[in-house]
Every structure is written in structure tokens, then in C-alpha cells.
Amino acid sequence: MTFNDLGLSAEVLKAVTALGFEKPSEIQEKSIPELLTTERDYVGLAQTGTGKTAAFGLPMIDQIDTSFKAIQGLVLCPTRELCIQIAREMTSYAKYSDGVKVVAVYGGASIQDQIRAIKGGANIIVGTPGRTIDLIGRKALKFDSVSKVVLDEADEMLNMGFKEDISEILESTPAFKRTWLFSATMPREVERISSNYMEDPIKVTVGTKNSSAANIDHKFCLVQGRDKYFALKRFADHYPGMFGIVFCRTRRDTQEVAAKLMNDGYNADALHGDLSQGQRDTVMKKFRNKTITMLVATDVAARGIDVDDVSHVFHYDLPDEIESYTHRSGRTGRAGKSGISIALIAPQKSGKIKLIEKKIGKTLELVKAPSGQDICGMQLMKMIKNVEDVEVNQKGIAPFVAQIHEALEEFSKEEIIERFVSVEFNSFLKEYAKAGDINVDPSRIRKGADERFNDRGRGGRDRGRGGDRDRGERRSSRGGETNTKRVFINVGKMDGFENKGQLLGFLCNQSGVDGGSLGKIDLFDSFAFVGVDDGVGEKMIEAMNGQNIENRDIRVEFSQDKPQGERGGGRGGNRGGGGHRGGGGNFRSGGDRRSGGGDRRRDFGSSENRGGGERNFKQRRRRS
Ligand code: AMP
């Protein structure tokens, strides 16, 4: 089947050709003809990277009536990054469709600019739920003419706690509109949204439900925790062209692993929610243009990463939520390419392997961390290939050739080869000369699924933000303990947050923290208190101070109702500032804070030889 067979208009087809899309992907083949013609709602189950954006974007653009100046299409998605990406893609699909204007609205950017863009004549809005609600509240967005609503990555939106926001947004759209829901997985909450807000939808599944893309090889490597870093390094050295993402569970781990990689000469950097939006954008830009070839990221920060050529995904630690495994792995094997997912697993955690296999419907293959010899062999062959492939600039080297011949006269061909190889290769051989076997005996793999994942989709306590909020006793995702730290925030009901859920959605959207890491919320007229997991308060403070709401500066502080010593350290230093509006909140205004970064050092105690003299070589090698 070709794009010409799907029923798209000539303008849209021209844009598709300009983008270089040759053949529709499976989800496009199945969705586009339906979405161009049906009056029914639609549920598409497909992994990220399968071409979902075009599957809904092309038919949406095709059905915009440009003579009617109003918003006709709305796309809701979970993250700012994804929002920008979708809007960018859709704008390129609309390149030849005169009068179709796509506007992205998301948190962490100027709301005034977005209002201006909407007023400039938007007919398709791509938005994150928090900012969309905010704009509805300000009467800058009206959806009474919307005829198509897309809920993209619906499972992720619910994971991030946007359930109530989505409901509220859907309620502001007319009854006649059609809803197109796209999701990688179909947990119960997504089923519920589908049954509450959609009428007898057409259901299309690409691949198996909850399974991972067919073109991803899933592997695991059994190593002791202390050897994980070395295993990672060995894999990176063994695949010289690697372009990978390394997932860690905490921001600290991302910082630690990225710092080690950088120190060892790799082009790496960390991506986590503690970075400002500008910093995150910079890191992502470098990753996209491959200045960074190893991105070390937390699950939350990496949501919506849409880079197509990722060759490897590493799970430095397994995620807390089993569904995150699928999302992580789905960052590779995109746009029809193949990819490799490697989990570095300590024997104590190996019981989780069975749970992952069950979830993705595939077996994880045990692979060994490459030996020093494997790595040296691989690097050597790459170098030889470079010698074979190099284009010789005859003219450029001509003036030096006689001199070179003279200098090398006394060596035989064999000796010259050995010497050239050694120039580049000695440091590598040295690094791995004493590298022992860090693989753990597979007999230590735990057979039973005695490890537990938190599984949002499988009944039990509702871990989404809606679940506990009315009881006012949300618990943190880690360990199930009630939070010991709380933050004060100078926004409350007067700012339009009618319930705790709305505030929670706003906090997650604006700060990038995960709904599961926030706890009990006390919502007052002009301020609120929120329980936070360790490390999360600092992140909120860093992300949200400096933002504003209705031209008022947002301030987030650790609440003083905890002993001084328990307070985490925000990285922003003394923020000062006056008191919050009304109310007698017991927050501390300003004051010095210790740096929250913390240089946690571990003694890796491995037998790995950590030679230091090779850095320059590696830097060159990895940039080549
Ligand atoms: P998505 O799943 O929508 O994020 O798309 C993943 C990537 O595949 C994006 O970079 C798209 O531009 C690209 N893509 C989408 N459809 C096609 C197609 N039919 N042929 C080639 N690339 C595509």
C-alpha cells in the first residue's frame, strides 16, 4: 500500500512526499482511511515510534475547514517535549495546506506568547493538559468548535496524573466531536477513559497489546551492582557507533553515571528533572545533533524523547514501574529501525526478568559484558575499516610524501602496519589488559518472580493521581511511606485550583516531577502544602521558582514544620522575597540552602582497570 491509496488530499500527499515518507507504517495504513471517513470514535494501540503522529495528524489536517476561523482540532499529550515535537511534525504535514495553523501550548514557557499565537488564528491546538486548562481558565482557549480531539500517549498522561484535567478538557468540547485515543498500553484507567468518554470506538491494535516493538532485541547482562558502570563502558566500547540512552532511577544516579562517562572521555550528559527547561533543551539539542552520544536520563525526563536513530537503550537500574520498561525500550527501534535494549541486572534483582518477559511477551536474552579481548578486537577492526574507507587527499599530502617515505624507509610493510595500529591502539590495549570477567554466573539468576514491580495497570491501590487525593493521604511511590518533607507553594484555590487533583496536575506539568512522588496535599485559598519524596522538593523549588501565574511570581519553599536538619537543599540558594498572599503559612521566606547536588561517592571496588591515560584518544575516537 502507498500513501496515495489512503484517501489523503493532494496538498497533504505533497507534504508527505516532501518529508521523504515512502510507505505508510502499519498504524498509518490502518488509521488514516478510517479517520478520514468514520464518524465513530477511535482507539489506536501502538508503541511510540511507529508513526502515530502522522496516523492522526494527516487526517486531522486534511479535515480542517480553512474558511472557518476557529479551533477545530485538539491534540493532548503528556509532556512539553512531545507537545513541541507533535506541533512541529503537524506543521510540516500542513506545509501545503494553506490556512492550517498549528499552535503548541505547554508549561514552562511564556503564556502570553502562546495566547498571542492562539489569537493569530490557530485551528489546531497541541497542548499539555495543565497549560491547556490554564488557558481555558483564562478564556484564551475555547473548544466549542472542536470536531476532533486526540488523546496521545493516553497511558502516559494518566500515569502522570492528568486524569481529572483530561476529563475537564473533554467536558469543554462539544458533544458532536470525535475522540481519537492513542496509547502504547491499555491499562484499566485508559479503558475507563475510553468507556466514559467515547462511544463505541473502533479499536485498532498494531503489534500485541503491551508488547514492545518487534524490531527491538531485549537482552540482559548479569553483573554485580558495583560492576554495572564497567559493564556499561564495555558495551559502549564494544559498539563503536553506539548512540544510546542510559536509564537510571534517580537524578543522582544520572548525574553520577554521566559524570563518570564524561570523565572517562565519552560524549555523555545527564537529563533529569532538576535541570531548568533551558538546560534540558540544550542537552536534547546536543543529543539530537549527536554531539552527545550517550544520554543518561531518568524516566520522567526522558518521556517523549523522539530521536530516531537511538541504537541502544540501557537500563542501568530496572524501573520501579514495569510499564516504564516498555516506554524506555521504545526509545530505540523507532521509525522501522532496529534497536537493542540491555538491562544491567544484579543477581538479587534477577527475579524481575520473568515479570518483564511476561509483560512484553518476549524472552530477554542473557548477554555477557564483552571481554577486554572482544572490545579490542572490535575497536581494531573499526580502525582498519576506517583505514580502508578513508578518502586520500592526494593533493594535500603530496608535499609531504617524499619526507614520509624517507622517514619510514627502514620499516617493512608489516612493521609499518603494526606501528600505525599501535599509535592509536596502545592505550586501549593497556586499559583492557587487566580487565577480568565481570559477568556473574547465570546459575544465580532467580527463577521465581519474587521481585515486585509496582504495576499501575493491575488493580490494587490506584497509584494515579486521582486515586488517593480525596482522602488527602497520598503516599509516595517509593516504599509506601507517608512523606516526611513538605513544600509550601503560594498558589491555591484563588488561582482557580478547585481541587487537589487540579493542583497536582499543575505541579507535575510545571515542574516535571512525577505524580507518584508527591504526597498529601493541603489546598487553601491562597496557598497549599504538598508532601514530597526525598529529592523531589528540591526539584520543584528549582523548576517552579521564577515561573509565574497570572503575572504573580510562583514561590515554592520547604515548609518549616519539619526540623531544620530534615530540610533538603534547594539548589537555587537564597531566593528571598516577600510573604505569600493572605493566610498564615509557615514557610520560610528565603534563607540559605545547602547545595542539593551532593557528591555521593561509591567505592566500586571492581577489578576493572581504570587507566587514565586514554582520555584524549577516546574523545577523538567517539567523536569520529
Ligand atoms: P512517531 O511514532 O509519530 O513519533 O514517528 C516516529 C518517526 O517516524 C518520526 O520521526 C516520523 O517523522 C517518522 N515517520 C512517521 N511515519 C513515517 C513513514 N511512513 N515513513 C518514514 N518515517 C516515518
XYZ file of C-alpha atoms and ligand atoms in Angstrom:
647
model
C 0.000 0.000 0.000
C 1.215 3.547 -0.719
C 0.212 6.898 0.745
C -1.768 7.534 -2.478
C -4.133 4.692 -1.530
C -5.183 6.178 1.814
C -7.571 8.898 0.600
C -5.445 11.915 1.577
C -5.710 15.215 -0.329
C -3.096 16.278 -2.881
C -1.779 19.000 -0.536
C -1.188 16.597 2.321
C 0.324 13.996 -0.014
C 2.740 16.609 -1.301
C 3.868 17.315 2.281
C 4.282 13.576 2.939
C 6.490 13.290 -0.156
C 8.494 16.343 0.903
C 9.134 14.629 4.249
C 10.547 11.631 2.429
C 7.965 9.167 3.795
C 7.847 6.458 1.157
C 5.427 3.948 2.566
C 2.794 4.242 5.288
C 3.598 2.452 8.548
C 1.160 -0.162 9.844
C -0.652 2.203 12.199
C -0.918 4.762 9.378
C -2.274 2.181 6.957
C -4.884 1.103 9.456
C -5.821 4.510 10.874
C -5.700 7.082 8.090
C -8.507 5.706 5.850
C -10.728 5.183 8.923
C -10.058 8.586 10.422
C -10.742 10.324 7.122
C -14.180 8.785 6.797
C -15.613 7.430 10.017
C -17.959 9.290 12.305
C -17.062 6.946 15.134
C -14.532 7.412 17.928
C -11.247 5.628 17.557
C -8.737 3.803 19.764
C -5.303 3.057 18.306
C -2.938 0.890 20.305
C 0.588 1.384 19.096
C 4.037 1.890 20.550
C 5.879 5.171 20.296
C 7.999 5.466 17.181
C 5.519 3.641 14.952
C 4.354 6.762 13.131
C 1.353 7.563 15.354
C 1.698 11.307 14.913
C 1.145 11.083 11.164
C -1.583 8.467 11.734
C -3.756 11.087 13.414
C -2.034 14.257 12.183
C -2.512 13.738 8.463
C -6.275 13.024 8.596
C -6.770 15.823 11.108
C -5.082 18.361 8.853
C -6.967 17.052 5.862
C -10.283 17.734 7.561
C -9.648 21.302 8.688
C -12.051 23.732 7.025
C -9.830 26.764 6.495
C -12.761 29.003 5.610
C -13.993 28.545 9.174
C -11.757 30.556 11.517
C -11.906 28.582 14.748
C -10.095 25.834 16.595
C -11.240 22.585 15.023
C -8.646 20.095 16.249
C -7.129 19.491 19.689
C -4.255 17.127 20.487
C -3.479 16.460 24.159
C -0.180 14.845 25.074
C 1.742 14.285 28.307
C 4.942 16.312 28.048
C 6.297 19.581 26.795
C 8.868 17.814 24.623
C 6.235 15.668 22.974
C 3.954 18.673 22.540
C 6.639 20.631 20.712
C 7.509 17.581 18.625
C 3.907 16.869 17.604
C 3.259 20.505 16.726
C 6.444 20.576 14.662
C 5.506 17.390 12.806
C 1.961 18.556 12.181
C 3.161 21.910 10.912
C 5.299 20.065 8.378
C 2.294 17.965 7.308
C 0.381 21.221 6.769
C 3.132 22.799 4.662
C 0.985 22.909 1.513
C -2.411 23.197 3.230
C -2.923 26.960 3.138
C -4.559 28.407 6.215
C -3.939 25.467 8.545
C -2.167 26.750 11.629
C -0.937 24.538 14.456
C -0.142 26.111 17.844
C 1.584 24.336 20.730
C 0.680 25.226 24.325
C 2.736 23.810 27.164
C 4.009 24.756 30.615
C 7.350 26.344 31.360
C 7.097 28.853 28.502
C 5.549 32.303 28.177
C 1.786 32.023 28.366
C 1.410 35.463 26.798
C 3.298 34.362 23.690
C 1.043 31.330 23.464
C -2.080 33.472 23.852
C -0.813 35.705 21.053
C -0.199 32.672 18.840
C -3.710 31.353 19.529
C -5.197 34.747 18.686
C -3.176 34.715 15.469
C -5.648 32.195 14.083
C -4.926 28.701 15.370
C -7.130 25.948 14.023
C -5.254 23.065 15.670
C -4.029 23.189 19.262
C -1.440 20.739 20.554
C -1.298 21.034 24.334
C -0.214 19.535 27.601
C -3.188 19.171 29.952
C -2.021 21.626 32.650
C -1.369 24.531 30.306
C -4.481 23.791 28.289
C -6.625 24.007 31.437
C -4.847 27.184 32.386
C -5.665 28.749 29.009
C -9.269 27.601 29.183
C -9.443 29.264 32.621
C -8.120 32.497 31.117
C -10.664 32.240 28.306
C -7.815 32.220 25.810
C -8.864 28.798 24.562
C -12.396 27.846 23.579
C -13.143 24.427 22.244
C -16.792 24.819 21.224
C -15.938 24.303 17.555
C -13.563 21.422 18.060
C -14.605 18.437 15.993
C -11.626 16.138 16.679
C -9.770 15.533 19.900
C -6.682 13.329 20.038
C -5.516 11.872 23.349
C -1.956 10.893 22.519
C 0.067 8.615 24.799
C -3.065 8.350 26.923
C -1.423 5.827 29.256
C 1.416 8.237 29.967
C -0.995 11.108 30.591
C -2.809 9.010 33.156
C 0.460 7.794 34.690
C 1.398 11.416 35.123
C -1.869 12.077 36.900
C -3.729 14.117 34.297
C -6.959 12.153 34.633
C -9.056 14.975 36.027
C -7.539 17.534 33.695
C -8.358 15.374 30.697
C -11.920 14.918 31.898
C -12.289 18.633 32.401
C -10.877 19.458 28.968
C -13.078 16.866 27.281
C -16.092 18.344 29.017
C -15.293 21.721 27.487
C -15.526 20.244 23.979
C -18.826 19.785 22.133
C -20.774 16.522 22.210
C -20.521 16.156 18.432
C -16.719 15.941 18.392
C -14.959 12.676 17.769
C -12.244 11.396 20.092
C -9.195 9.557 18.820
C -7.218 7.910 21.593
C -3.704 6.594 21.033
C -1.842 4.632 23.643
C 1.091 2.224 23.835
C -0.597 0.186 26.549
C -4.184 -0.306 27.647
C -4.236 -0.261 31.438
C -7.575 -0.102 33.226
C -7.560 3.675 33.563
C -7.255 4.063 29.795
C -10.093 1.569 29.292
C -12.094 3.664 31.721
C -11.441 6.919 29.832
C -12.383 5.136 26.658
C -15.654 3.829 28.084
C -16.547 7.099 29.847
C -15.756 9.494 27.059
C -16.019 7.536 23.847
C -18.925 5.954 22.085
C -18.421 2.523 20.652
C -14.946 3.285 19.357
C -13.246 1.455 16.505
C -10.267 -0.356 18.033
C -7.064 -0.945 16.136
C -4.012 -2.662 17.574
C -0.614 -2.618 15.969
C 1.595 -5.345 17.418
C 0.462 -7.025 20.593
C -1.071 -5.155 23.491
C 1.586 -4.084 25.980
C 4.244 -5.707 23.888
C 7.339 -3.996 22.706
C 8.164 -3.227 19.086
C 9.154 -6.278 17.071
C 12.402 -4.752 15.956
C 13.885 -4.356 19.437
C 16.224 -7.043 20.768
C 15.813 -7.378 24.502
C 18.865 -8.521 26.406
C 20.108 -8.524 29.945
C 23.553 -8.721 31.434
C 24.083 -10.216 34.870
C 26.654 -8.213 36.819
C 27.131 -7.176 40.410
C 25.862 -3.684 41.212
C 29.411 -2.435 41.706
C 30.361 -3.552 38.190
C 27.408 -2.017 36.351
C 29.325 1.045 35.307
C 32.128 -1.044 33.889
C 29.680 -3.255 32.052
C 28.119 -0.136 30.541
C 31.514 1.153 29.477
C 32.423 -2.178 27.947
C 29.247 -2.264 25.881
C 29.902 1.312 24.756
C 33.431 0.385 23.707
C 32.252 -2.761 22.010
C 29.793 -0.891 19.768
C 31.893 1.984 18.430
C 28.970 3.682 16.675
C 26.691 3.499 19.699
C 24.080 6.240 20.068
C 22.351 5.365 23.277
C 20.201 6.315 26.234
C 21.089 5.048 29.700
C 18.155 4.997 32.096
C 18.719 5.434 35.818
C 16.129 5.573 38.561
C 17.206 8.760 40.284
C 18.571 12.090 39.182
C 21.607 11.485 41.375
C 22.395 8.296 39.573
C 22.053 10.030 36.218
C 24.464 12.729 37.361
C 26.878 10.203 38.773
C 26.895 7.917 35.747
C 27.066 10.814 33.264
C 29.930 12.408 35.201
C 31.888 9.150 35.162
C 31.298 8.695 31.448
C 32.385 12.247 30.708
C 35.396 11.798 32.916
C 36.290 8.672 31.004
C 36.132 10.576 27.742
C 32.707 9.665 26.404
C 30.427 12.243 24.863
C 27.783 11.905 27.549
C 25.464 14.119 29.559
C 22.648 13.806 32.064
C 18.972 14.652 31.523
C 16.804 14.890 34.597
C 14.039 16.978 36.058
C 16.369 19.108 38.173
C 17.645 20.842 35.095
C 15.930 24.008 34.015
C 13.905 23.808 30.842
C 16.643 25.702 29.021
C 19.273 23.232 30.209
C 17.120 20.304 29.179
C 16.615 21.820 25.755
C 20.362 22.298 25.372
C 21.095 18.690 26.327
C 18.423 17.419 23.957
C 19.724 19.594 21.134
C 23.196 18.152 21.629
C 21.788 14.652 21.681
C 19.793 15.241 18.529
C 22.799 16.519 16.647
C 24.900 13.714 18.157
C 27.361 15.942 19.987
C 26.248 13.779 22.894
C 26.147 10.104 22.028
C 25.208 8.741 25.447
C 22.328 10.403 27.211
C 21.900 9.393 30.848
C 18.303 10.054 31.831
C 15.594 9.497 34.392
C 12.306 8.012 33.228
C 10.388 11.228 33.719
C 12.896 13.429 31.929
C 13.149 11.024 29.006
C 9.424 10.857 28.316
C 8.691 11.920 24.824
C 12.255 11.657 23.556
C 11.683 11.341 19.873
C 15.142 10.813 18.445
C 15.001 8.232 15.695
C 18.464 6.711 15.484
C 18.946 5.540 19.064
C 20.813 2.256 18.705
C 20.861 1.143 22.345
C 18.816 1.626 25.465
C 20.461 0.613 28.741
C 18.547 0.019 31.917
C 21.232 0.893 34.443
C 18.620 0.046 37.039
C 15.287 -1.541 36.325
C 12.432 0.956 36.643
C 10.025 0.971 39.575
C 7.073 0.554 37.266
C 7.120 -2.358 34.879
C 5.382 -0.288 32.219
C 8.329 2.076 32.193
C 10.413 -0.786 30.832
C 8.354 -0.759 27.632
C 8.499 3.011 27.384
C 12.252 3.041 27.924
C 12.910 0.338 25.354
C 10.628 2.105 22.891
C 13.162 4.943 22.656
C 15.072 2.658 20.308
C 13.787 0.701 17.303
C 11.884 3.758 16.092
C 10.719 4.522 12.558
C 11.267 0.940 11.392
C 14.881 0.757 12.540
C 16.204 -1.991 14.772
C 17.365 -1.395 18.316
C 18.905 -3.113 21.313
C 17.720 -2.861 24.889
C 20.140 -4.095 27.546
C 19.236 -4.307 31.227
C 22.159 -4.427 33.644
C 20.846 -6.645 36.389
C 22.378 -7.673 39.696
C 21.590 -11.281 40.712
C 19.398 -10.101 43.624
C 17.109 -8.288 41.161
C 17.004 -11.021 38.549
C 13.567 -12.214 39.676
C 12.174 -9.234 37.754
C 13.272 -10.691 34.435
C 10.306 -13.063 34.338
C 7.889 -10.211 35.018
C 9.325 -8.170 32.172
C 9.170 -11.134 29.821
C 5.555 -11.698 30.726
C 4.720 -8.064 30.154
C 6.424 -7.671 26.786
C 5.673 -11.185 25.573
C 9.306 -11.789 24.658
C 12.293 -13.531 26.177
C 15.189 -11.472 27.422
C 18.404 -12.934 26.094
C 21.315 -13.227 28.519
C 24.389 -11.495 27.126
C 27.817 -11.243 28.610
C 29.552 -7.945 29.191
C 32.195 -8.021 26.444
C 35.665 -9.133 27.461
C 38.715 -6.927 27.002
C 39.722 -9.024 24.037
C 36.301 -8.717 22.384
C 36.459 -4.961 22.768
C 39.995 -4.618 21.486
C 39.145 -6.817 18.501
C 36.070 -4.763 17.693
C 37.869 -1.425 18.006
C 40.766 -2.675 15.949
C 38.504 -3.808 13.138
C 36.733 -0.473 13.198
C 40.029 1.268 12.860
C 41.084 -0.960 9.985
C 37.757 -0.253 8.301
C 38.400 3.468 8.685
C 41.772 2.988 7.016
C 40.092 1.089 4.176
C 37.366 3.685 3.743
C 39.331 6.898 4.189
C 39.427 9.212 1.207
C 43.018 10.085 0.483
C 43.605 13.727 -0.289
C 46.422 13.207 -2.780
C 46.933 16.872 -3.427
C 47.013 17.776 0.252
C 49.584 15.191 1.257
C 51.710 15.448 -1.902
C 54.222 17.942 -0.452
C 54.954 15.575 2.468
C 55.040 12.212 0.729
C 58.764 12.167 -0.062
C 59.634 13.114 3.507
C 57.314 10.415 4.910
C 58.802 7.762 2.633
C 62.243 8.706 3.709
C 61.361 8.543 7.406
C 59.708 5.133 7.104
C 62.211 3.688 4.679
C 63.797 1.315 7.157
C 60.493 -0.376 8.101
C 58.887 -3.298 6.320
C 55.171 -3.158 5.358
C 54.344 -5.394 8.365
C 56.226 -3.145 10.736
C 54.504 -0.022 9.396
C 51.088 -1.629 9.901
C 51.959 -2.654 13.447
C 53.229 0.774 14.306
C 50.259 2.688 12.887
C 47.849 0.431 14.703
C 49.806 0.777 17.928
C 49.770 4.571 17.804
C 46.015 4.563 18.101
C 45.581 1.350 19.939
C 48.160 1.006 22.722
C 46.120 2.955 25.220
C 43.139 0.736 24.525
C 45.137 -2.437 24.964
C 46.519 -1.021 28.174
C 43.092 -0.162 29.522
C 41.755 -3.622 28.944
C 44.953 -5.594 29.549
C 43.975 -6.466 33.083
C 40.215 -6.395 32.630
C 38.799 -9.502 34.231
C 35.473 -11.215 33.673
C 32.788 -9.195 35.421
C 29.898 -11.456 34.415
C 28.052 -13.244 37.176
C 27.379 -16.963 36.844
C 23.882 -17.358 35.297
C 23.071 -20.072 37.853
C 22.494 -17.149 40.234
C 19.505 -15.898 38.252
C 16.443 -16.075 40.460
C 13.887 -18.362 38.938
C 10.714 -17.218 40.655
C 9.159 -13.832 40.085
C 9.777 -12.960 43.708
C 10.634 -9.386 42.858
C 7.762 -6.961 42.660
C 7.125 -4.165 40.247
C 4.606 -1.515 41.002
C 2.032 -2.108 38.346
C -0.355 0.743 37.813
C -2.409 -1.151 35.363
C -3.169 -4.082 37.554
C -5.751 -3.163 40.144
C -4.711 -2.628 43.748
C -4.261 0.838 45.067
C -4.828 3.494 42.479
C -1.422 4.965 42.081
C -2.518 7.559 39.574
C -3.120 10.973 40.985
C -6.826 10.591 41.171
C -6.768 7.626 43.487
C -5.911 8.911 46.910
C -6.406 12.542 46.569
C -9.798 12.896 48.133
C -8.740 11.036 51.207
C -5.948 13.573 51.500
C -3.373 10.912 52.279
C -1.423 10.325 49.154
C 1.634 8.250 49.674
C 4.923 8.369 47.932
C 5.679 5.854 45.243
C 8.795 4.632 46.954
C 8.359 2.358 49.885
C 4.775 3.414 50.537
C 5.785 5.723 53.357
C 3.947 8.950 54.067
C 6.258 11.791 53.037
C 8.380 13.341 55.750
C 9.022 16.566 53.850
C 6.517 19.111 52.654
C 6.743 22.105 50.431
C 4.775 25.298 50.598
C 3.540 26.836 47.364
C 1.945 30.259 47.115
C -0.902 29.195 44.841
C -4.268 27.953 45.966
C -7.984 27.924 45.283
C -7.943 31.620 44.427
C -5.779 30.753 41.457
C -8.514 28.547 40.096
C -7.454 25.206 41.575
C -10.768 23.858 42.661
C -9.428 20.554 43.902
C -6.206 18.850 44.835
C -6.139 16.933 41.583
C -6.012 20.102 39.533
C -3.215 21.471 41.652
C -1.338 18.200 41.366
C -1.652 18.261 37.588
C -0.338 21.808 37.534
C 2.604 20.958 39.805
C 3.611 17.933 37.749
C 3.282 19.789 34.495
C 5.177 22.869 35.593
C 7.975 21.147 37.485
C 8.345 17.879 35.606
C 8.065 15.807 38.814
C 6.205 12.536 38.744
C 2.746 12.482 40.335
C 3.754 9.355 42.227
C 6.494 11.223 44.095
C 4.073 13.747 45.578
C 2.108 13.034 48.704
C -0.532 14.617 50.878
C -1.886 17.909 49.607
C -3.487 20.573 51.759
C -5.147 23.130 49.496
C -6.071 26.519 50.940
C -7.412 29.681 49.379
C -4.110 31.282 48.570
C -1.539 28.613 49.205
C -1.008 24.893 49.521
C 1.254 22.330 51.146
C 2.382 19.211 49.359
C 4.194 16.165 50.763
C 7.228 15.264 48.676
C 9.551 12.318 48.310
C 13.217 12.831 49.065
C 14.836 14.956 46.407
C 11.532 15.979 44.855
C 11.064 19.195 46.852
C 14.403 20.486 45.614
C 13.356 19.713 42.087
C 10.077 21.585 42.434
C 11.799 24.560 44.015
C 14.330 24.666 41.231
C 11.793 24.263 38.468
C 8.952 26.438 39.692
C 10.528 29.444 41.377
C 10.792 32.043 38.659
C 7.649 30.905 36.889
C 4.538 32.979 37.265
C 0.821 32.586 37.446
C -1.376 35.470 36.432
C 1.601 37.797 36.493
C 2.448 36.788 40.072
C 5.710 35.046 40.867
C 5.298 31.462 41.959
C 7.254 30.610 45.070
C 7.910 27.150 46.366
C 9.672 26.631 49.687
C 10.286 23.783 52.041
C 7.696 24.026 54.756
C 9.067 24.959 58.177
C 7.008 22.447 60.018
C 9.901 19.974 59.817
C 13.039 20.127 61.937
C 15.745 22.217 60.319
C 18.013 19.263 59.708
C 15.405 17.461 57.668
C 15.157 20.142 55.090
C 16.544 19.239 51.730
C 18.799 21.633 49.966
C 17.400 23.573 47.046
C 19.998 24.444 44.505
C 18.716 27.905 43.931
C 20.317 29.468 47.017
C 18.698 32.438 48.686
C 15.501 33.317 46.942
C 14.247 35.861 49.447
C 11.030 37.559 48.524
C 8.042 38.738 50.472
C 5.355 36.747 52.162
C 2.668 34.874 50.369
C -0.762 36.309 49.899
C -3.050 36.101 52.886
C -3.009 33.029 55.075
C -0.562 32.262 57.817
C 1.559 29.711 56.018
C 4.551 28.572 57.976
C 7.049 28.679 55.181
C 10.472 30.159 55.396
C 10.955 33.053 53.041
C 14.389 32.874 51.613
C 17.437 31.823 53.584
C 20.466 29.957 52.512
C 20.290 26.410 51.461
C 22.931 23.857 51.079
C 23.598 22.576 47.643
C 21.305 19.697 46.931
C 23.518 18.111 44.301
C 25.533 16.106 46.778
C 28.575 14.305 45.597
C 27.757 10.771 46.522
C 30.804 8.702 46.067
C 30.802 4.972 45.784
C 33.643 2.601 46.097
C 33.205 0.464 43.066
C 35.806 -1.986 44.358
C 35.916 -3.728 40.993
C 38.847 -5.459 39.479
C 38.368 -3.237 36.410
C 41.470 -1.437 35.383
C 40.670 2.228 35.260
C 43.619 3.509 33.276
C 43.520 7.263 32.893
C 45.873 7.985 30.045
C 43.449 7.146 27.290
C 41.051 10.042 27.567
C 42.259 12.051 24.633
C 42.214 9.038 22.444
C 38.664 8.173 23.414
C 37.418 11.673 22.927
C 38.707 11.577 19.395
C 37.516 8.088 18.815
C 33.998 8.721 19.990
C 33.582 11.873 18.035
C 34.680 10.215 14.853
P 6.049 8.908 15.732
O 5.723 7.500 16.150
O 4.875 9.616 15.212
O 6.758 9.652 16.823
O 7.069 8.817 14.484
C 8.380 8.338 14.601
C 9.264 8.857 13.492
O 8.949 8.210 12.270
C 9.137 10.349 13.208
O 10.430 10.888 13.048
C 8.381 10.432 11.899
O 8.746 11.577 11.164
C 8.800 9.163 11.211
N 7.766 8.609 10.325
C 6.437 8.584 10.531
N 5.807 7.967 9.522
C 6.760 7.579 8.655
C 6.735 6.888 7.404
N 5.607 6.455 6.875
N 7.915 6.655 6.789
C 9.066 7.074 7.345
N 9.170 7.733 8.507
C 8.022 7.983 9.166
